[in-house]
Coordinates of N, CA, C and O in Angstrom, one line a residue:
S1 N -44.6 -29.5 -34.4 CA -43.6 -29.3 -35.4 C -42.8 -28.0 -35.2 O -41.7 -27.9 -35.7
P2 N -43.3 -27.0 -34.5 CA -42.5 -25.8 -34.4 C -41.1 -26.0 -33.7 O -40.2 -25.3 -33.9
E3 N -41.1 -27.1 -32.8 CA -39.8 -27.3 -32.1 C -38.7 -27.8 -33.1 O -37.5 -27.6 -32.8
W4 N -39.1 -28.5 -34.1 CA -38.1 -29.1 -35.0 C -38.1 -28.6 -36.4 O -37.3 -29.0 -37.2
Y5 N -39.0 -27.8 -36.8 CA -39.1 -27.3 -38.2 C -38.8 -25.8 -38.2 O -39.4 -25.0 -37.5
F6 N -37.9 -25.4 -39.0 CA -37.6 -24.0 -39.2 C -38.4 -23.5 -40.4 O -38.3 -24.0 -41.5
N7 N -39.3 -22.5 -40.1 CA -40.2 -22.0 -41.1 C -39.4 -21.0 -42.0 O -39.4 -19.8 -41.8
R8 N -38.8 -21.6 -43.0 CA -38.0 -20.8 -43.9 C -38.9 -20.0 -44.8 O -39.9 -20.4 -45.4
T9 N -38.5 -18.7 -45.0 CA -39.3 -17.8 -45.9 C -38.4 -17.2 -47.0 O -38.8 -16.9 -48.1
E10 N -37.1 -17.1 -46.7 CA -36.1 -16.5 -47.7 C -36.1 -17.4 -48.9 O -35.8 -18.6 -48.9
G11 N -36.3 -16.8 -50.1 CA -36.3 -17.5 -51.3 C -37.5 -18.3 -51.7 O -37.6 -18.9 -52.7
I12 N -38.5 -18.3 -50.8 CA -39.8 -19.0 -51.0 C -40.8 -18.0 -51.5 O -41.1 -17.0 -50.9
T13 N -41.4 -18.3 -52.7 CA -42.4 -17.5 -53.2 C -43.5 -17.3 -52.2 O -43.9 -18.3 -51.6
K14 N -44.1 -16.1 -52.0 CA -45.0 -15.9 -51.0 C -46.2 -16.8 -50.9 O -46.6 -17.3 -49.9
C15 N -46.7 -17.2 -52.1 CA -47.9 -18.1 -52.1 C -47.6 -19.5 -51.6 O -48.5 -20.3 -51.4
Y16 N -46.3 -19.9 -51.5 CA -46.0 -21.2 -51.0 C -45.4 -21.2 -49.6 O -44.9 -22.2 -49.1
R17 N -45.5 -20.1 -48.9 CA -45.1 -20.0 -47.5 C -46.1 -20.7 -46.6 O -47.3 -20.5 -46.8
A18 N -45.6 -21.4 -45.6 CA -46.5 -22.1 -44.7 C -47.6 -21.2 -44.0 O -48.7 -21.5 -44.0
A19 N -47.2 -20.0 -43.6 CA -48.1 -19.1 -43.0 C -49.2 -18.7 -43.9 O -50.4 -18.6 -43.5
L20 N -48.9 -18.5 -45.2 CA -50.0 -18.1 -46.1 C -50.9 -19.2 -46.4 O -52.1 -19.1 -46.5
L21 N -50.3 -20.4 -46.6 CA -51.2 -21.6 -46.8 C -52.1 -21.9 -45.7 O -53.2 -22.6 -45.9
A22 N -51.8 -21.5 -44.5 CA -52.6 -21.7 -43.3 C -53.6 -20.6 -43.0 O -54.4 -20.7 -42.1
E23 N -53.6 -19.5 -43.8 CA -54.5 -18.4 -43.6 C -55.9 -18.8 -44.1 O -56.1 -19.7 -44.9
P24 N -56.9 -18.1 -43.5 CA -58.3 -18.4 -43.9 C -58.5 -18.1 -45.4 O -57.9 -17.2 -45.9
S25 N -59.4 -18.9 -46.0 CA -59.7 -18.7 -47.4 C -60.7 -17.5 -47.5 O -61.1 -16.9 -46.5
T26 N -61.1 -17.2 -48.7 CA -61.9 -16.0 -48.9 C -63.3 -16.2 -48.4 O -64.0 -15.2 -48.2
G27 N -63.7 -17.4 -48.1 CA -65.1 -17.7 -47.6 C -66.2 -17.7 -48.6 O -67.3 -17.8 -48.3
D28 N -65.8 -17.6 -49.9 CA -66.8 -17.6 -50.9 C -67.1 -19.0 -51.5 O -67.8 -19.2 -52.4
G29 N -66.5 -20.0 -50.8 CA -66.8 -21.4 -51.3 C -65.9 -21.9 -52.3 O -65.9 -23.1 -52.7
T30 N -65.0 -21.1 -52.9 CA -64.2 -21.5 -54.0 C -62.9 -22.3 -53.5 O -62.3 -23.0 -54.2
N31 N -62.6 -22.2 -52.2 CA -61.5 -22.8 -51.7 C -61.8 -23.7 -50.4 O -61.1 -23.7 -49.4
D32 N -62.9 -24.5 -50.5 CA -63.3 -25.3 -49.4 C -62.5 -26.6 -49.3 O -62.6 -27.2 -48.2
F33 N -61.9 -27.0 -50.3 CA -61.1 -28.3 -50.3 C -59.7 -28.0 -50.8 O -59.5 -27.3 -51.8
H34 N -58.7 -28.5 -50.0 CA -57.3 -28.4 -50.4 C -56.7 -29.8 -50.3 O -57.0 -30.6 -49.4
L35 N -55.8 -30.2 -51.2 CA -55.1 -31.4 -51.2 C -53.7 -31.1 -51.3 O -53.2 -30.5 -52.3
Y36 N -52.9 -31.6 -50.4 CA -51.4 -31.4 -50.4 C -50.8 -32.8 -50.4 O -51.2 -33.7 -49.6
L37 N -49.9 -33.0 -51.3 CA -49.2 -34.3 -51.5 C -47.7 -34.1 -51.2 O -47.1 -33.1 -51.6
S38 N -47.1 -35.2 -50.7 CA -45.6 -35.1 -50.6 C -45.1 -36.5 -50.9 O -45.8 -37.5 -50.8
G39 N -43.8 -36.5 -51.3 CA -43.1 -37.7 -51.6 C -41.7 -37.7 -51.1 O -41.3 -36.9 -50.3
A40 N -41.0 -38.7 -51.6 CA -39.6 -38.8 -51.2 C -38.7 -37.7 -51.7 O -39.1 -37.0 -52.6
G41 N -37.5 -37.7 -51.3 CA -36.5 -36.8 -51.8 C -35.6 -36.2 -50.7 O -34.5 -35.7 -51.0
G42 N -36.0 -36.2 -49.5 CA -35.2 -35.7 -48.4 C -35.0 -34.2 -48.4 O -34.0 -33.7 -47.9
T43 N -36.0 -33.5 -49.0 CA -35.8 -32.0 -49.1 C -36.7 -31.3 -48.1 O -36.8 -30.1 -48.1
G44 N -37.4 -32.0 -47.2 CA -38.2 -31.4 -46.2 C -39.6 -31.1 -46.5 O -40.3 -30.4 -45.8
K45 N -40.2 -31.8 -47.6 CA -41.6 -31.5 -48.0 C -42.5 -32.0 -46.9 O -43.5 -31.3 -46.6
S46 N -42.3 -33.2 -46.3 CA -43.1 -33.7 -45.3 C -43.1 -32.8 -44.1 O -44.1 -32.5 -43.5
C47 N -41.9 -32.3 -43.7 CA -41.8 -31.4 -42.5 C -42.5 -30.1 -42.8 O -43.2 -29.5 -41.9
F48 N -42.4 -29.6 -44.0 CA -43.1 -28.3 -44.4 C -44.6 -28.5 -44.3 O -45.3 -27.7 -43.7
L49 N -45.1 -29.6 -44.9 CA -46.5 -29.8 -44.9 C -47.0 -30.1 -43.5 O -48.2 -29.7 -43.2
R50 N -46.2 -30.7 -42.7 CA -46.7 -31.0 -41.3 C -46.8 -29.6 -40.5 O -47.7 -29.5 -39.7
N51 N -45.9 -28.7 -40.9 CA -46.0 -27.4 -40.3 C -47.3 -26.7 -40.7 O -47.9 -26.1 -39.8
V52 N -47.6 -26.8 -41.9 CA -48.9 -26.2 -42.4 C -50.1 -26.9 -41.7 O -51.0 -26.2 -41.2
Y53 N -50.0 -28.2 -41.6 CA -51.1 -29.0 -40.9 C -51.2 -28.5 -39.4 O -52.3 -28.2 -39.0
D54 N -50.1 -28.4 -38.7 CA -50.1 -27.9 -37.3 C -50.7 -26.5 -37.2 O -51.4 -26.2 -36.3
R55 N -50.4 -25.6 -38.1 CA -51.0 -24.3 -38.1 C -52.5 -24.3 -38.3 O -53.3 -23.6 -37.7
L56 N -53.0 -25.2 -39.2 CA -54.4 -25.3 -39.5 C -55.1 -26.0 -38.3 O -56.3 -25.7 -38.1
A57 N -54.5 -26.9 -37.6 CA -55.1 -27.7 -36.6 C -55.7 -26.8 -35.4 O -56.6 -27.2 -34.7
V58 N -55.2 -25.6 -35.3 CA -55.7 -24.7 -34.2 C -56.9 -23.9 -34.7 O -57.5 -23.3 -33.8
R59 N -57.1 -23.9 -35.9 CA -58.3 -23.2 -36.5 C -59.6 -24.0 -36.4 O -59.6 -25.2 -36.8
R60 N -60.6 -23.4 -35.8 CA -61.9 -24.2 -35.7 C -62.7 -24.2 -37.0 O -63.6 -25.1 -37.1
D61 N -62.4 -23.4 -38.0 CA -63.1 -23.4 -39.2 C -62.5 -24.3 -40.3 O -63.0 -24.4 -41.4
V62 N -61.4 -25.0 -39.9 CA -60.7 -25.9 -40.8 C -60.6 -27.3 -40.2 O -60.4 -27.5 -39.0
L63 N -60.8 -28.3 -41.1 CA -60.6 -29.7 -40.7 C -59.4 -30.2 -41.4 O -59.5 -30.6 -42.6
P64 N -58.2 -30.2 -40.8 CA -57.1 -30.7 -41.5 C -57.0 -32.3 -41.2 O -57.3 -32.7 -40.1
V65 N -56.6 -33.0 -42.2 CA -56.5 -34.5 -42.1 C -55.2 -34.9 -42.6 O -54.8 -34.6 -43.8
W66 N -54.4 -35.6 -41.8 CA -53.1 -36.1 -42.2 C -53.2 -37.6 -42.4 O -53.6 -38.4 -41.6
Y67 N -52.7 -38.1 -43.6 CA -52.6 -39.5 -43.9 C -51.2 -39.7 -44.5 O -50.9 -39.1 -45.5
R68 N -50.5 -40.6 -43.9 CA -49.2 -41.0 -44.4 C -49.4 -42.4 -45.0 O -49.9 -43.3 -44.3
V69 N -49.1 -42.6 -46.3 CA -49.3 -43.9 -46.9 C -48.5 -44.9 -46.2 O -47.2 -44.7 -46.0
D70 N -49.2 -45.9 -45.6 CA -48.5 -46.8 -44.7 C -48.3 -48.2 -45.3 O -47.8 -49.1 -44.6
A71 N -48.6 -48.4 -46.5 CA -48.4 -49.7 -47.1 C -47.7 -49.5 -48.5 O -48.3 -48.9 -49.4
P72 N -46.5 -50.0 -48.6 CA -45.8 -49.9 -49.9 C -46.6 -50.6 -51.0 O -47.3 -51.6 -50.8
S73 N -46.5 -50.0 -52.2 CA -47.3 -50.5 -53.4 C -48.8 -50.6 -53.2 O -49.4 -51.4 -53.7
S74 N -49.3 -49.6 -52.4 CA -50.7 -49.5 -52.2 C -51.4 -49.3 -53.5 O -51.0 -48.5 -54.4
E75 N -52.6 -49.8 -53.6 CA -53.5 -49.5 -54.7 C -54.3 -48.3 -54.3 O -54.4 -47.9 -53.2
W76 N -54.8 -47.5 -55.3 CA -55.6 -46.3 -55.0 C -56.8 -46.6 -54.1 O -57.1 -45.8 -53.3
E77 N -57.4 -47.8 -54.3 CA -58.6 -48.1 -53.4 C -58.2 -48.1 -52.0 O -58.9 -47.7 -51.1
L78 N -57.0 -48.6 -51.6 CA -56.5 -48.6 -50.3 C -56.3 -47.1 -49.8 O -56.6 -46.8 -48.7
V79 N -55.7 -46.3 -50.6 CA -55.4 -44.9 -50.3 C -56.8 -44.2 -50.0 O -57.0 -43.5 -49.0
E80 N -57.8 -44.4 -50.9 CA -59.1 -43.9 -50.7 C -59.7 -44.3 -49.4 O -60.2 -43.5 -48.6
R81 N -59.6 -45.6 -49.1 CA -60.2 -46.1 -47.9 C -59.5 -45.5 -46.6 O -60.2 -45.1 -45.7
R82 N -58.2 -45.4 -46.7 CA -57.4 -44.9 -45.5 C -57.7 -43.4 -45.4 O -57.8 -42.9 -44.2
V83 N -57.8 -42.7 -46.4 CA -58.1 -41.2 -46.3 C -59.5 -41.1 -45.7 O -59.6 -40.3 -44.8
R84 N -60.4 -41.8 -46.1 CA -61.8 -41.8 -45.6 C -61.7 -42.1 -44.1 O -62.4 -41.4 -43.3
E85 N -61.0 -43.1 -43.7 CA -60.9 -43.4 -42.3 C -60.3 -42.3 -41.5 O -60.7 -42.0 -40.3
E86 N -59.2 -41.7 -42.0 CA -58.6 -40.5 -41.3 C -59.6 -39.3 -41.2 O -59.6 -38.6 -40.2
V87 N -60.3 -39.1 -42.3 CA -61.3 -38.0 -42.3 C -62.4 -38.3 -41.3 O -62.7 -37.4 -40.5
D88 N -62.9 -39.5 -41.3 CA -63.9 -39.9 -40.3 C -63.4 -39.7 -38.9 O -64.1 -39.1 -38.0
A89 N -62.2 -40.1 -38.6 CA -61.6 -39.9 -37.2 C -61.5 -38.4 -36.9 O -61.8 -38.0 -35.8
A90 N -61.0 -37.6 -37.9 CA -60.9 -36.2 -37.6 C -62.2 -35.5 -37.4 O -62.4 -34.7 -36.5
V91 N -63.3 -35.9 -38.1 CA -64.6 -35.4 -37.9 C -65.1 -35.8 -36.6 O -65.7 -34.9 -35.8
R92 N -65.0 -37.0 -36.2 CA -65.5 -37.5 -34.9 C -64.7 -36.8 -33.7 O -65.4 -36.4 -32.7
A93 N -63.4 -36.6 -33.9 CA -62.7 -35.9 -32.8 C -63.1 -34.4 -32.7 O -63.2 -33.9 -31.6
R94 N -63.4 -33.8 -33.8 CA -63.7 -32.3 -33.8 C -65.1 -32.1 -33.5 O -65.5 -31.2 -32.7
L95 N -66.1 -32.9 -34.0 CA -67.5 -32.6 -33.9 C -68.2 -33.5 -32.9 O -69.4 -33.2 -32.7
T96 N -67.6 -34.5 -32.4 CA -68.2 -35.4 -31.5 C -69.6 -35.8 -31.7 O -69.9 -36.6 -32.6
D97 N -70.6 -35.1 -31.0 CA -72.0 -35.5 -31.2 C -72.6 -35.1 -32.5 O -73.6 -35.7 -32.9
K98 N -72.0 -34.2 -33.2 CA -72.5 -33.8 -34.6 C -72.0 -34.6 -35.7 O -72.4 -34.5 -36.8
A99 N -71.0 -35.5 -35.4 CA -70.3 -36.2 -36.4 C -71.2 -37.1 -37.2 O -71.1 -37.2 -38.5
K100 N -72.1 -37.8 -36.6 CA -73.0 -38.7 -37.3 C -73.8 -38.0 -38.4 O -74.0 -38.5 -39.5
A101 N -74.2 -36.8 -38.1 CA -75.0 -36.0 -39.1 C -74.2 -35.5 -40.2 O -74.7 -35.2 -41.3
V102 N -72.9 -35.4 -40.0 CA -72.0 -34.8 -41.0 C -71.4 -35.9 -41.9 O -71.2 -35.6 -43.1
L103 N -71.0 -37.0 -41.4 CA -70.3 -38.0 -42.1 C -71.2 -38.7 -43.2 O -72.3 -39.1 -42.8
P104 N -70.8 -38.7 -44.4 CA -71.6 -39.4 -45.4 C -71.8 -40.9 -45.0 O -70.8 -41.6 -44.7
G105 N -73.0 -41.4 -45.0 CA -73.3 -42.8 -44.5 C -73.2 -43.9 -45.5 O -73.2 -45.0 -45.2
H106 N -73.1 -43.5 -46.8 CA -73.1 -44.6 -47.8 C -71.7 -44.6 -48.5 O -71.0 -43.6 -48.5
F107 N -71.5 -45.7 -49.2 CA -70.2 -45.8 -49.8 C -70.2 -44.9 -51.1 O -71.0 -45.0 -51.9
L108 N -69.1 -44.2 -51.2 CA -68.9 -43.3 -52.3 C -67.4 -43.4 -52.6 O -66.6 -43.7 -51.8
N109 N -67.0 -43.1 -53.9 CA -65.6 -42.9 -54.1 C -65.1 -41.7 -53.3 O -66.0 -40.9 -52.8
L110 N -63.9 -41.5 -53.3 CA -63.3 -40.4 -52.4 C -63.9 -39.0 -52.8 O -64.2 -38.2 -52.0
S111 N -63.9 -38.8 -54.1 CA -64.4 -37.5 -54.5 C -65.9 -37.2 -54.1 O -66.3 -36.2 -53.6
G112 N -66.7 -38.2 -54.3 CA -68.1 -38.1 -53.9 C -68.3 -38.0 -52.4 O -69.1 -37.2 -51.9
Y113 N -67.4 -38.7 -51.6 CA -67.4 -38.7 -50.2 C -67.1 -37.3 -49.7 O -67.7 -36.7 -48.9
L114 N -66.0 -36.7 -50.3 CA -65.5 -35.4 -49.8 C -66.5 -34.3 -50.2 O -66.8 -33.4 -49.5
T115 N -67.1 -34.4 -51.4 CA -68.1 -33.5 -51.8 C -69.3 -33.5 -50.9 O -69.8 -32.4 -50.4
D116 N -69.8 -34.7 -50.5 CA -70.9 -34.8 -49.6 C -70.6 -34.3 -48.2 O -71.3 -33.6 -47.5
L117 N -69.3 -34.6 -47.8 CA -68.9 -34.1 -46.5 C -68.9 -32.6 -46.4 O -69.4 -32.0 -45.4
L118 N -68.3 -32.0 -47.4 CA -68.3 -30.5 -47.4 C -69.7 -29.9 -47.4 O -69.9 -28.9 -46.6
R119 N -70.6 -30.5 -48.2 CA -71.9 -30.0 -48.2 C -72.6 -30.2 -46.8 O -73.2 -29.3 -46.2
N120 N -72.4 -31.4 -46.2 CA -72.9 -31.6 -44.9 C -72.4 -30.7 -43.8 O -73.1 -30.3 -42.9
L121 N -71.1 -30.5 -43.9 CA -70.5 -29.6 -42.9 C -71.1 -28.2 -43.0 O -71.4 -27.6 -41.9
R122 N -71.3 -27.7 -44.2 CA -71.9 -26.4 -44.3 C -73.4 -26.4 -43.9 O -73.8 -25.5 -43.2
E123 N -74.2 -27.4 -44.3 CA -75.6 -27.4 -44.0 C -75.9 -27.6 -42.6 O -77.0 -27.2 -42.1
T124 N -75.1 -28.3 -41.8 CA -75.3 -28.6 -40.4 C -74.9 -27.4 -39.5 O -75.1 -27.5 -38.3
G125 N -74.2 -26.4 -40.0 CA -73.8 -25.3 -39.2 C -72.6 -25.7 -38.3 O -72.5 -25.2 -37.2
S126 N -71.8 -26.6 -38.8 CA -70.7 -27.2 -38.0 C -69.6 -26.1 -37.6 O -68.8 -26.3 -36.7
G127 N -69.5 -25.1 -38.4 CA -68.5 -24.1 -38.3 C -67.2 -24.4 -39.1 O -66.4 -23.6 -39.2
V128 N -67.2 -25.6 -39.6 CA -66.1 -26.0 -40.5 C -66.3 -25.6 -41.9 O -67.3 -26.0 -42.5
R129 N -65.5 -24.8 -42.4 CA -65.7 -24.3 -43.8 C -64.7 -24.9 -44.8 O -64.9 -24.8 -46.0
E130 N -63.6 -25.4 -44.3 CA -62.6 -26.0 -45.2 C -62.2 -27.4 -44.7 O -62.0 -27.6 -43.6
V131 N -61.9 -28.2 -45.7 CA -61.3 -29.5 -45.4 C -60.0 -29.6 -46.2 O -59.9 -29.3 -47.4
V132 N -58.9 -29.9 -45.4 CA -57.6 -29.9 -46.0 C -57.0 -31.3 -45.8 O -56.8 -31.7 -44.7
I133 N -56.7 -32.0 -46.9 CA -56.2 -33.3 -46.8 C -54.7 -33.3 -47.2 O -54.3 -32.7 -48.2
F134 N -53.9 -33.9 -46.3 CA -52.5 -34.1 -46.6 C -52.2 -35.6 -46.8 O -52.6 -36.4 -45.9
I135 N -51.7 -35.9 -47.9 CA -51.3 -37.3 -48.2 C -49.7 -37.3 -48.3 O -49.2 -36.8 -49.2
D136 N -49.1 -37.9 -47.2 CA -47.7 -37.9 -47.1 C -47.1 -39.2 -47.6 O -47.8 -40.3 -47.5
Q137 N -46.0 -39.1 -48.3 CA -45.3 -40.3 -48.8 C -46.1 -41.0 -49.9 O -46.1 -42.3 -50.0
L138 N -46.7 -40.3 -50.8 CA -47.5 -40.8 -51.8 C -46.7 -41.7 -52.8 O -47.2 -42.6 -53.4
E139 N -45.4 -41.5 -52.8 CA -44.6 -42.3 -53.7 C -44.6 -43.8 -53.3 O -44.3 -44.6 -54.2
R140 N -45.0 -44.1 -52.1 CA -45.0 -45.5 -51.7 C -46.1 -46.3 -52.5 O -46.1 -47.5 -52.5
T141 N -47.0 -45.5 -53.1 CA -48.1 -46.2 -53.9 C -47.5 -46.7 -55.3 O -48.1 -47.6 -55.8
F142 N -46.5 -46.1 -55.8 CA -46.0 -46.5 -57.1 C -44.6 -46.9 -57.1 O -44.0 -47.2 -58.2
E143 N -44.0 -47.1 -56.0 CA -42.6 -47.5 -55.9 C -42.5 -48.9 -55.2 O -43.2 -49.0 -54.2
S144 N -41.7 -49.7 -55.7 CA -41.4 -50.9 -54.9 C -39.9 -51.1 -55.1 O -39.4 -51.4 -56.2
G145 N -39.2 -50.8 -54.0 CA -37.7 -50.8 -54.1 C -37.3 -49.4 -54.5 O -37.9 -48.4 -54.1
D146 N -36.2 -49.3 -55.3 CA -35.7 -48.0 -55.7 C -36.3 -47.3 -56.9 O -36.0 -46.1 -57.1
E147 N -37.0 -48.0 -57.7 CA -37.5 -47.5 -58.9 C -39.0 -47.4 -59.0 O -39.7 -48.3 -58.5
P148 N -39.6 -46.3 -59.5 CA -41.0 -46.3 -59.7 C -41.5 -47.2 -60.7 O -40.8 -47.5 -61.7
D149 N -42.7 -47.7 -60.5 CA -43.4 -48.6 -61.5 C -44.2 -47.6 -62.4 O -45.2 -47.0 -61.9
P150 N -43.8 -47.4 -63.7 CA -44.5 -46.5 -64.5 C -46.0 -46.7 -64.6 O -46.8 -45.7 -64.7
A151 N -46.5 -47.9 -64.7 CA -47.9 -48.2 -64.8 C -48.6 -47.7 -63.5 O -49.7 -47.1 -63.6
K152 N -48.1 -48.0 -62.3 CA -48.7 -47.6 -61.1 C -48.6 -46.1 -60.9 O -49.6 -45.4 -60.4
L153 N -47.5 -45.5 -61.4 CA -47.4 -44.0 -61.3 C -48.5 -43.4 -62.2 O -49.1 -42.4 -61.8
G154 N -48.7 -43.9 -63.4 CA -49.8 -43.4 -64.2 C -51.1 -43.5 -63.6 O -52.0 -42.6 -63.7
E155 N -51.4 -44.7 -63.0 CA -52.7 -44.9 -62.4 C -52.9 -44.0 -61.2 O -54.0 -43.4 -61.1
I156 N -52.0 -43.8 -60.3 CA -52.1 -43.0 -59.2 C -52.3 -41.5 -59.6 O -53.1 -40.8 -59.1
S157 N -51.5 -41.1 -60.6 CA -51.6 -39.7 -61.1 C -52.9 -39.5 -61.7 O -53.5 -38.4 -61.4
K158 N -53.5 -40.4 -62.4 CA -54.8 -40.3 -63.0 C -55.9 -40.1 -61.9 O -56.7 -39.2 -62.0
E159 N -55.8 -40.9 -60.9 CA -56.7 -40.9 -59.8 C -56.7 -39.5 -59.0 O -57.7 -38.9 -58.7
V160 N -55.4 -39.0 -58.8 CA -55.3 -37.8 -58.1 C -55.9 -36.6 -58.9 O -56.6 -35.8 -58.4
L161 N -55.6 -36.6 -60.2 CA -56.1 -35.6 -61.1 C -57.6 -35.7 -61.2 O -58.3 -34.6 -61.2
E162 N -58.2 -36.9 -61.2 CA -59.7 -37.0 -61.2 C -60.3 -36.5 -59.9 O -61.3 -35.8 -59.9
L163 N -59.6 -36.7 -58.8 CA -60.1 -36.2 -57.5 C -60.1 -34.7 -57.5 O -61.1 -34.1 -57.1
L164 N -59.0 -34.1 -58.0 CA -58.9 -32.7 -58.0 C -59.9 -32.1 -59.0 O -60.4 -31.0 -58.8
G165 N -60.2 -32.8 -60.1 CA -61.1 -32.3 -61.1 C -62.6 -32.4 -60.6 O -63.4 -31.6 -61.1
S166 N -62.9 -33.3 -59.7 CA -64.3 -33.4 -59.3 C -64.6 -32.8 -58.0 O -65.8 -32.5 -57.7
V167 N -63.7 -32.6 -57.1 CA -64.0 -32.0 -55.8 C -63.6 -30.5 -55.9 O -62.5 -30.1 -55.6
K168 N -64.6 -29.7 -56.4 CA -64.3 -28.3 -56.5 C -65.5 -27.5 -56.6 O -66.6 -28.0 -56.7
Y169 N -65.4 -26.2 -56.5 CA -66.5 -25.3 -56.5 C -67.3 -25.5 -57.8 O -66.7 -25.6 -58.8
G170 N -68.6 -25.5 -57.6 CA -69.4 -25.7 -58.8 C -69.8 -27.1 -59.1 O -70.6 -27.4 -59.9
K171 N -69.1 -28.1 -58.4 CA -69.4 -29.5 -58.5 C -70.0 -30.0 -57.2 O -69.5 -30.9 -56.6
G172 N -71.1 -29.4 -56.7 CA -71.7 -29.8 -55.5 C -71.1 -29.2 -54.2 O -71.6 -29.4 -53.1
I173 N -70.1 -28.3 -54.4 CA -69.5 -27.7 -53.3 C -69.8 -26.2 -53.3 O -69.8 -25.6 -54.3

């Protein structure tokens, strides 16, 4: 993305700059999981987040995972499944022979899966301290055509908030 993305800093609050978002966390376990979402609008959110992803991809202590919602009107269960598939692929690519020991082997909802994954990454000495999930084009889950479906928007919002509320320091991480 450096070839086509201009890393703008002027007028951007420091805590929201790509370089800062890609810096190492404090290492105290409080910031082991990050979730970034983007949607429509044509304002460059996807490009910005892809720039953050690319910066994180070169760090060995971070497992960045990119998922672009690929099916319009997706249900949350499909988003969960696809995020898990992308996480599995990223773990296998990064850890190759250690991947089997790290990946949760049983079905869990996404929050349980990510919590177990973070614990496994830490306990196996994988060197990965942070997992960063990027979900691009999330609006595809609650839009069909030009207008959002309020019921689906409410459902997806509830699921995202529950994910953020359960995958955090002090809850198995």
